[in-house]
Short mmCIF file of C-alpha atoms in Angstrom, two decimals:
data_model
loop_
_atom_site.label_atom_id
_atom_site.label_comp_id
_atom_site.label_asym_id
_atom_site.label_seq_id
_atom_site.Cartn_x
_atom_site.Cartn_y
_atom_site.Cartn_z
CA UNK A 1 -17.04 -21.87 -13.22
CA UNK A 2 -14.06 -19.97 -11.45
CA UNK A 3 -13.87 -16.35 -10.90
CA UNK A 4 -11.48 -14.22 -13.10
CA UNK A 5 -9.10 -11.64 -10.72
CA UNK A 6 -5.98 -10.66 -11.97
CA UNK A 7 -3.51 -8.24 -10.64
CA UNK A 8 -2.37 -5.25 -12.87
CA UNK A 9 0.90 -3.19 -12.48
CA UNK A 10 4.70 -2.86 -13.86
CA UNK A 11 7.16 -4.60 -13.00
CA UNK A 12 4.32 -7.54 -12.02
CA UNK A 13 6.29 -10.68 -12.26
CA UNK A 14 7.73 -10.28 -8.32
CA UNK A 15 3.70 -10.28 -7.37
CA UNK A 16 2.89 -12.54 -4.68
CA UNK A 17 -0.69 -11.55 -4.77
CA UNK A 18 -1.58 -15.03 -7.24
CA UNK A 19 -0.36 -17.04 -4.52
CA UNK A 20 -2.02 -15.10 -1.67
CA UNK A 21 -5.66 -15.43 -3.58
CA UNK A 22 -5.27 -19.18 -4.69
CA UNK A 23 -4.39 -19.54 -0.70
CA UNK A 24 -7.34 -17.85 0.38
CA UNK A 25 -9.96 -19.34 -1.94
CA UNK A 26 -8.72 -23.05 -0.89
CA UNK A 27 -9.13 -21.95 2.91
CA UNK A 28 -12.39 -20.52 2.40
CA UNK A 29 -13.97 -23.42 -0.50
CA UNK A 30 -13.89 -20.83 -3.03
CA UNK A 31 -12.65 -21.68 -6.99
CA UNK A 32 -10.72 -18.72 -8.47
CA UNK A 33 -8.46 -17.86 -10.81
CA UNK A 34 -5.80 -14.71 -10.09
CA UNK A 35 -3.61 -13.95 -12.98
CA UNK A 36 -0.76 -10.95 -13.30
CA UNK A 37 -1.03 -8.49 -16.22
CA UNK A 38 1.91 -6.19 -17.00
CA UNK A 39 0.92 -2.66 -17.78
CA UNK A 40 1.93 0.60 -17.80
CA UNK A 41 -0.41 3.72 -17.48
CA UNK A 42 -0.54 4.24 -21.01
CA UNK A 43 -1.82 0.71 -22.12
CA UNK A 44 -3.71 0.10 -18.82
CA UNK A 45 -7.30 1.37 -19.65
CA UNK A 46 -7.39 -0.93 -23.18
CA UNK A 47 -5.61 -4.15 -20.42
CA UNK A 48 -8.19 -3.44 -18.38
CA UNK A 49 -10.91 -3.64 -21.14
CA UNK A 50 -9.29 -6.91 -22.71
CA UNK A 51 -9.84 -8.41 -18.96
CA UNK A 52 -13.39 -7.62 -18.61
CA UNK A 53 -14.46 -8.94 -21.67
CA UNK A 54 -12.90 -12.33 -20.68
CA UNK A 55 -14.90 -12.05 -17.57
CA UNK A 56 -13.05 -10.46 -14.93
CA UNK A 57 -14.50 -8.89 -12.39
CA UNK A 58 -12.70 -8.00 -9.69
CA UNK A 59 -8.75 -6.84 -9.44
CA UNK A 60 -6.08 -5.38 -7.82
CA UNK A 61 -4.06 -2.50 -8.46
CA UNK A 62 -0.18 -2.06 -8.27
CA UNK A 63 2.23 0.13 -8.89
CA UNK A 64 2.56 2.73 -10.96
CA UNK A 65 -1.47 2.38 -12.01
CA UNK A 66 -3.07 3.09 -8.52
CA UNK A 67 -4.16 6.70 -9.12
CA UNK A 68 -5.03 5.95 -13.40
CA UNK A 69 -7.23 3.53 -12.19
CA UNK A 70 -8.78 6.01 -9.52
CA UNK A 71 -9.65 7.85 -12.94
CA UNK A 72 -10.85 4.74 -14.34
CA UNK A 73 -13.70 3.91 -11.81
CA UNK A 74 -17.51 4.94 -12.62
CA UNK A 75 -18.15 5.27 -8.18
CA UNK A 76 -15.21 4.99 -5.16
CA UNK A 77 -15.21 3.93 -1.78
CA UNK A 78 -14.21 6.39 1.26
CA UNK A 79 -10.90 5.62 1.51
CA UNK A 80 -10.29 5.61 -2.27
CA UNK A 81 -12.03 8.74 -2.68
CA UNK A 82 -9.66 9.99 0.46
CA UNK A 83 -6.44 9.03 -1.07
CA UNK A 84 -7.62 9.89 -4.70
CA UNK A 85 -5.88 6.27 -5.65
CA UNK A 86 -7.25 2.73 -6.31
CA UNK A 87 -5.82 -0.57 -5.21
CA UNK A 88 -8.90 -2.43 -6.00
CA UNK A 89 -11.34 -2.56 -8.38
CA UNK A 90 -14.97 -4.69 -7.88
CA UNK A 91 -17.57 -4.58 -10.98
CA UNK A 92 -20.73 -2.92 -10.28
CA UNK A 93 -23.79 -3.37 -12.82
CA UNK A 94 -22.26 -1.14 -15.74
CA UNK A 95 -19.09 0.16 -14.21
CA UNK A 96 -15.83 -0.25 -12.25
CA UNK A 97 -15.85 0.35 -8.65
CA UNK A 98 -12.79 1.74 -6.88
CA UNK A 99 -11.56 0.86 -3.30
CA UNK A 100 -8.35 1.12 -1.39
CA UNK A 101 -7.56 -1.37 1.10
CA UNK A 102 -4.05 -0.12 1.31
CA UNK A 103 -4.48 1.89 4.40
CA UNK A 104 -6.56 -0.31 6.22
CA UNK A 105 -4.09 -3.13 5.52
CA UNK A 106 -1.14 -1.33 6.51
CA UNK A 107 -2.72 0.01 9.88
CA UNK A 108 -3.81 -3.68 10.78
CA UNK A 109 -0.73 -5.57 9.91
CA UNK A 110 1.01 -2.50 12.04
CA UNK A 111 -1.14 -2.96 15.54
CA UNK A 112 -2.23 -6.53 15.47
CA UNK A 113 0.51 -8.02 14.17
CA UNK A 114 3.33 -6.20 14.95
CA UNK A 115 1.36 -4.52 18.44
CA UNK A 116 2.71 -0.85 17.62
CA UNK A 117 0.17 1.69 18.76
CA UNK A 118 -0.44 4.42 16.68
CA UNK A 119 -2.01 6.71 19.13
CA UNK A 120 0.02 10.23 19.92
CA UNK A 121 2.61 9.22 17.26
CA UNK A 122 4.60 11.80 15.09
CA UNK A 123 4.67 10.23 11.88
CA UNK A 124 7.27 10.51 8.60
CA UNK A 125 5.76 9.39 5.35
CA UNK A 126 8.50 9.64 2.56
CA UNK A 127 6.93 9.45 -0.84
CA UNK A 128 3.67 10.95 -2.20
CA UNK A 129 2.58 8.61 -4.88
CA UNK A 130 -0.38 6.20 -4.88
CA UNK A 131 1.27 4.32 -2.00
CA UNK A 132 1.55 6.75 0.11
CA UNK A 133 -1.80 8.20 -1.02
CA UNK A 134 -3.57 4.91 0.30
CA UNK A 135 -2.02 5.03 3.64
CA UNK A 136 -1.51 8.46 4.82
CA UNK A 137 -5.85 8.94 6.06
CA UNK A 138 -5.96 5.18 7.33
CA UNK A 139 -2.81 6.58 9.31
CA UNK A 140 -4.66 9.98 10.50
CA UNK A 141 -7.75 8.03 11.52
CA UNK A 142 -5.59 5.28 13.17
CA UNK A 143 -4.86 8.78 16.10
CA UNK A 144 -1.47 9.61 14.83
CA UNK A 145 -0.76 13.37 15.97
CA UNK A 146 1.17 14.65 13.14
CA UNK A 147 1.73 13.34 9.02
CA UNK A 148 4.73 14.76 7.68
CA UNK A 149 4.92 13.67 4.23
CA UNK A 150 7.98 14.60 1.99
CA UNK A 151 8.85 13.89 -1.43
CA UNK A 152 11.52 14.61 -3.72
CA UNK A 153 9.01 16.19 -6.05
CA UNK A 154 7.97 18.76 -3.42
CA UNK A 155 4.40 19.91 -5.24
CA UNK A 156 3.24 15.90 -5.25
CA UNK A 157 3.97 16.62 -1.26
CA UNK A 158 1.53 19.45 -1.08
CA UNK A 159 -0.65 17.78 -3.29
CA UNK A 160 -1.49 15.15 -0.82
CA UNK A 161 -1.45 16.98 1.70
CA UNK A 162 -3.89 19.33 0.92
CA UNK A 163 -5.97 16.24 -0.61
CA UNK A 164 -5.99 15.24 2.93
CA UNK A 165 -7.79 18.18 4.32
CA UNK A 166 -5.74 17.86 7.89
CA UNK A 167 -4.34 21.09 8.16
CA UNK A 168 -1.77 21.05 11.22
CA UNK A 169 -2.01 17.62 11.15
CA UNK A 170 -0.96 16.88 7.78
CA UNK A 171 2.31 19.19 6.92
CA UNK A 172 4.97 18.59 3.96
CA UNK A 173 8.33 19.06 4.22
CA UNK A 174 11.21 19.52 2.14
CA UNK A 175 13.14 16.29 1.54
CA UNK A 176 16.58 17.97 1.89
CA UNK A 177 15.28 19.59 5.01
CA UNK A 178 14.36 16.75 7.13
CA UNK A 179 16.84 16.96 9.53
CA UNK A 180 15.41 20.41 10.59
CA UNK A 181 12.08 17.91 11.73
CA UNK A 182 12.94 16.59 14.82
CA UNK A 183 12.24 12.75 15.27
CA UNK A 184 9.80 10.41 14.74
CA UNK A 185 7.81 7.44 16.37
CA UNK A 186 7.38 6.14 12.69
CA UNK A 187 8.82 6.07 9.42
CA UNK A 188 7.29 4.43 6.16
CA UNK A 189 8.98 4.65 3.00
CA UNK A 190 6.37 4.53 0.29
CA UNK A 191 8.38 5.55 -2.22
CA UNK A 192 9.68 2.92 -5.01
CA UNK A 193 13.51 3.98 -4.77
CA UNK A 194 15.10 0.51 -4.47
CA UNK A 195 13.22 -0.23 -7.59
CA UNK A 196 14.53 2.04 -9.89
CA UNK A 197 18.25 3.58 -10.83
CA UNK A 198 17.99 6.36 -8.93
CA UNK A 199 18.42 5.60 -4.79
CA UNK A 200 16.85 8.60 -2.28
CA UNK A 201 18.94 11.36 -0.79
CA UNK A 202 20.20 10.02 2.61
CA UNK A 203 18.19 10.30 5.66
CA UNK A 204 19.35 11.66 8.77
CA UNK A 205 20.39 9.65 11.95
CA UNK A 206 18.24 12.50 14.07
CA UNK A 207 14.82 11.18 12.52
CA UNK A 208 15.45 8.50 15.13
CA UNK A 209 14.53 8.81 18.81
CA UNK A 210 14.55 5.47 21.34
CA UNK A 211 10.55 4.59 20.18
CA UNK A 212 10.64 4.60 16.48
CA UNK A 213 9.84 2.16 14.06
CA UNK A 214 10.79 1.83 10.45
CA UNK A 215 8.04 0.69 8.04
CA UNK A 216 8.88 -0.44 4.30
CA UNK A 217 6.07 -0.73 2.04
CA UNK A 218 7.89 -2.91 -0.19
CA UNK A 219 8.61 -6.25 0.53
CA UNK A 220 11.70 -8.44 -0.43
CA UNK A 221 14.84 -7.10 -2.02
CA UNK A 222 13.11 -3.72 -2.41
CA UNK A 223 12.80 -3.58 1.34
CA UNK A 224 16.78 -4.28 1.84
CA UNK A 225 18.15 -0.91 1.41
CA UNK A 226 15.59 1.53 3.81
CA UNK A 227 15.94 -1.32 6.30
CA UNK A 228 19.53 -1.91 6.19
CA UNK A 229 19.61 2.09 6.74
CA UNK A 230 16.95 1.80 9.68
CA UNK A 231 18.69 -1.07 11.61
CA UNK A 232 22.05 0.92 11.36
CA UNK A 233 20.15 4.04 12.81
CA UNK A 234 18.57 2.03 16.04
CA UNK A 235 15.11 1.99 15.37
CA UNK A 236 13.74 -0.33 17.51
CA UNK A 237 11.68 -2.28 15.12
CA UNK A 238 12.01 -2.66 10.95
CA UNK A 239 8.81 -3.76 9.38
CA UNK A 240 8.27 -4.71 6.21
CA UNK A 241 5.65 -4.69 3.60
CA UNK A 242 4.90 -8.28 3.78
CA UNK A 243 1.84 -8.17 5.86
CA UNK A 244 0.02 -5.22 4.69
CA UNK A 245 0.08 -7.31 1.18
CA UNK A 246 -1.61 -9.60 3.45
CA UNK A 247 -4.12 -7.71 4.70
CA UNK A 248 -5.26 -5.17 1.84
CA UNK A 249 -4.95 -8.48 -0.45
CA UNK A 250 -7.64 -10.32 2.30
CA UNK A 251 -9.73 -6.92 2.04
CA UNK A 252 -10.13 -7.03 -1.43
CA UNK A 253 -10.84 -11.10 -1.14
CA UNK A 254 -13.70 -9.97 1.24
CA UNK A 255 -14.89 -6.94 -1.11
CA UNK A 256 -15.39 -9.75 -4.36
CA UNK A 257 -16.36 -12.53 -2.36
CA UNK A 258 -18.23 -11.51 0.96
CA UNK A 259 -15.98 -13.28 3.44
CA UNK A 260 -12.58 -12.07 5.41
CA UNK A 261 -10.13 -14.75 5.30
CA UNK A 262 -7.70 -15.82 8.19
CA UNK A 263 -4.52 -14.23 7.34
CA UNK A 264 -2.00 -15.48 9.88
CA UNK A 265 -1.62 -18.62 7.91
CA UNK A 266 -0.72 -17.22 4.76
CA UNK A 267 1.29 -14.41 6.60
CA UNK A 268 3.40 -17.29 8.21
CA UNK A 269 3.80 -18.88 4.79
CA UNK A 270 4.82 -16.24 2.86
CA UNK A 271 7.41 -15.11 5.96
CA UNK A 272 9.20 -18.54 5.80
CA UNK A 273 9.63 -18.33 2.21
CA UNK A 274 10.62 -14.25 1.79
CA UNK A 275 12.75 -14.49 4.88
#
């Protein structure tokens, strides 16, 4: 009989996460099923519920549920602990077990794929949500020299960075403000602007020096606009969110079912079709 894994979040119907899983159970001989389940904070503990008692046991985490479902979970993994947010979930005996593969994913897909080292870099994360939660200690650990994380909200800034328990290292600024920061070697945008009404204030040209590199968490049409902006600016590479998916999504395959898959393949797939 197949597994059950589904992925949970809102708006869901973009995911490519199904497709990802069903690609990575053929490669490795494994029979799954991988579903999407619309759900927003409120509704997601009694979703979740309704999915265990059909038998799942294992899933991932999306937007905007990453940090209800830390809340969720009976025990947590390093990172999720870390980042006080949950991108997947693995049954344990009586409870749900939370991990975050988000950071990991992201800092692989970054130096393996795209051969960026981390090392000595000043980096800029905008946003301070669950996204940016998972990443920001993979990104400290990864031998970055300085996180500055701003957020329109600036509390949900300081939040996470005193969460993160790098003082120096780990500073907030004020979004309106950036251009008193000097530049970067890296930029992520973790925030989920392009997906809502309500775009982010500008960013200044002067965040840009001849090294950086622009990375979008999002992938797709979500990725267009911080892009568009970083191409126009002269950074000298735009990355986007495309191949962390990848590699959290092979994480979590590993977490449920022991084994790492080979994710160039599906990378290269997934590339030809999103463009």
């Amino acid at each position: 009989m197949s597994a059950l894994h589904a992925v949970f979040g809102q708006p869901i119907s973009h995911s490519r996460s199904p497709a990802i899983h069903a690609a990575f159970g053929q490669a490795e001989g494994i029979a799954l099923q991988y579903r999407t389940i619309e759900t927003g904070v409120d509704s997601f503990p009694a979703a979740l519920q309704a999915f265990f008692e059909e038998g799942g046991r294992g899933a991932n985490v999306t937007l905007p549920l990453k940090e209800a479902a830390f809340a969720l979970c009976g025990s947590h993994g390093t990172a999720a602990r870390r980042a006080g947010a949950v991108n997947t979930l693995v049954w344990q005996q009586d409870h749900w077990h939370g991990e975050n593969t988000d950071g990991s994913g992201l800092v692989r897909d970054l130096t393996s794929r795209h051969g960026l080292d981390l090392r000595g870099c000043r980096v800029l994360l905008l946003g301070a949500g669950g996204a940016a939660r998972g990443v920001a200690p993979a990104l400290l650990d990864a031998g970055i020299t300085e996180l500055v994380v701003a957020n329109r909200t600036p509390a949900r800034a300081d939040t996470l960075v005193d969460a993160l328990g790098e003082p120096g290292r780990a500073v907030s600024a004020y979004w309106e403000a950036l251009n008193e920061q000097g530049d970067f070697e890296i930029i992520i945008n973790a925030t989920s602007a392009a997906r809502s009404d309500t775009p982010p204030p500008k960013l200044s040209l002067g965040l840009v020096n001849s090294r950086t590199s622009a990375v979008d968490l999002n992938y797709g049409a979500a990725a267009v606009p911080f892009l568009s902006w970083a191409r126009a600016a002269g950074c000298r590479k735009q990355i986007d969110g495309l191949g962390m998916l990848v590699e959290q999504a092979a994480a979590a395959f590993h977490l449920w079912h022991g084994r790492h898959p080979d994710t160039d393949p599906v990378y290269a797939q997934l590339r030809t079709q999103t463009g």
